[in-house]
Coordinates of C-alpha atoms in Angstrom, one line a residue:
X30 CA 18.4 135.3 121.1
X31 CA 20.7 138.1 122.5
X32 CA 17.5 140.3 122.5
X33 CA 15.7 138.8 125.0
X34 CA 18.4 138.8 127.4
X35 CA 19.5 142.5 127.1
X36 CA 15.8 143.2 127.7
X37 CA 16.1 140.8 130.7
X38 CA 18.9 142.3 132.1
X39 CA 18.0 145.9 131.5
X40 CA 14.6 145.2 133.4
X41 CA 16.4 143.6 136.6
X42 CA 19.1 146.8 136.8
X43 CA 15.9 149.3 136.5
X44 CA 14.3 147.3 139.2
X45 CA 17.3 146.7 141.2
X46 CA 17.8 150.3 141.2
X47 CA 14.2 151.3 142.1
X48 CA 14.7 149.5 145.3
X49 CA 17.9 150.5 146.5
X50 CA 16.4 154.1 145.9
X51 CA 13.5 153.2 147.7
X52 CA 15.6 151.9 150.8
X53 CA 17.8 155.5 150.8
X54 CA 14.8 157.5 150.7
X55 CA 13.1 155.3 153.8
X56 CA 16.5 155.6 155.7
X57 CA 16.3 159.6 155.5
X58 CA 12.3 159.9 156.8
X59 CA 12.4 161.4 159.8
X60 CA 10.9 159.1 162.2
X61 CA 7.3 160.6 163.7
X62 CA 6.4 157.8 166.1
X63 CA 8.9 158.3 169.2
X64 CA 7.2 159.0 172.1
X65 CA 8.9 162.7 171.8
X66 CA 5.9 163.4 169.5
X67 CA 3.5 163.0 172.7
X68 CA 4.6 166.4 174.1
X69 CA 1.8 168.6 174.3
X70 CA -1.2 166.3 173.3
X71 CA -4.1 165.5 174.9
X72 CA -4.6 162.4 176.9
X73 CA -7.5 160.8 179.1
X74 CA -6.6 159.6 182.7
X75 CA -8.0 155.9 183.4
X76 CA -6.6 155.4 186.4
X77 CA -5.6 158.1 189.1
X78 CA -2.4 159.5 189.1
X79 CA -1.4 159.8 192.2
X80 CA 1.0 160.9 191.4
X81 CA 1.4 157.6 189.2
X82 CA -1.1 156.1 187.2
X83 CA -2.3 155.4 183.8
X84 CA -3.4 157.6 180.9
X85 CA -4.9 156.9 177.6
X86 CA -3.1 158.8 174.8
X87 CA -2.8 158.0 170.8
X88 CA -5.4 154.9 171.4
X89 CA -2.8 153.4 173.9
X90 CA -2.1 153.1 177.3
X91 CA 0.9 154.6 179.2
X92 CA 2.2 154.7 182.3
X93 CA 1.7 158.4 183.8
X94 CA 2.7 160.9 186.4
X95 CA 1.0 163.8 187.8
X96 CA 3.5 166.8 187.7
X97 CA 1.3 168.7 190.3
X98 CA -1.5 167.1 192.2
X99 CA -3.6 163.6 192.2
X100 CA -5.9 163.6 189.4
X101 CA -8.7 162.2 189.1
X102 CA -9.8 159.5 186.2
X103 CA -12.0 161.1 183.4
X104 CA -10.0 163.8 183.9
X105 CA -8.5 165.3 180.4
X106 CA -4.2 166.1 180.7
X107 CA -1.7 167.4 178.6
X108 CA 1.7 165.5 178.2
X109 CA 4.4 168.0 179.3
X110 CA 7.2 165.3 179.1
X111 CA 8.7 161.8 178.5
X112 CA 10.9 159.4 179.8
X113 CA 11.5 155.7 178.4
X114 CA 7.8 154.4 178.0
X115 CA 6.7 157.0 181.1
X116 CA 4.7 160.3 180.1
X117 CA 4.5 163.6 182.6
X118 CA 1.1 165.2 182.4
X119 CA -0.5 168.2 184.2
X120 CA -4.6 169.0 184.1
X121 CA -5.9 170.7 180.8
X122 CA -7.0 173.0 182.8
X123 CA -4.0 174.1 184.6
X124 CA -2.0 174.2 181.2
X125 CA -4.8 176.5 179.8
X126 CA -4.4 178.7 182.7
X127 CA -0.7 179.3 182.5
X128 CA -0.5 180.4 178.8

């Protein structure tokens, strides 16, 4: 009878412990979806920034400034910088040019 219940209990502690190591290793993960990780990708203007606007970048839709000069929508960017839910962007062009 006492068999059972060692096996029992020995089962729960090995699982108990596979989930609290489970939960450390999740905590230390860097996180890779702020909007930090933007910086320097491409995006798609769908409306025109002028200088404020909206851009299509990762499959979503953010709220944009032009760093330079109104651009035009259809008009590939690259995110130079964030702020709170707002991304700054300058023509792929221009960003090509200055390397």
């Amino acid at each position: 009878m006492t068999g059972p219940i060692i096996v029992a209990i020995v089962l729960a502690a090995a699982f108990v412990g596979f989930v609290v190591y489970a939960i450390v290793e999740g905590q230390k993960r860097k996180l890779s979806a702020g909007v930090e990780e933007m910086i320097g990708k491409e995006a798609v203007v769908r409306t025109t920034l002028s200088p404020k606007g909206t851009v299509l970048a990762e499959g979503e839709l953010w709220t944009a400034i032009a760093e330079d000069s109104t651009i035009e929508a259809g008009e590939e960017v690259i995110i130079t910088k964030t702020a709170g839910l707002t991304l700054w962007v300058t023509r792929k062009s221009e960003e090509k040019e200055q390397k």
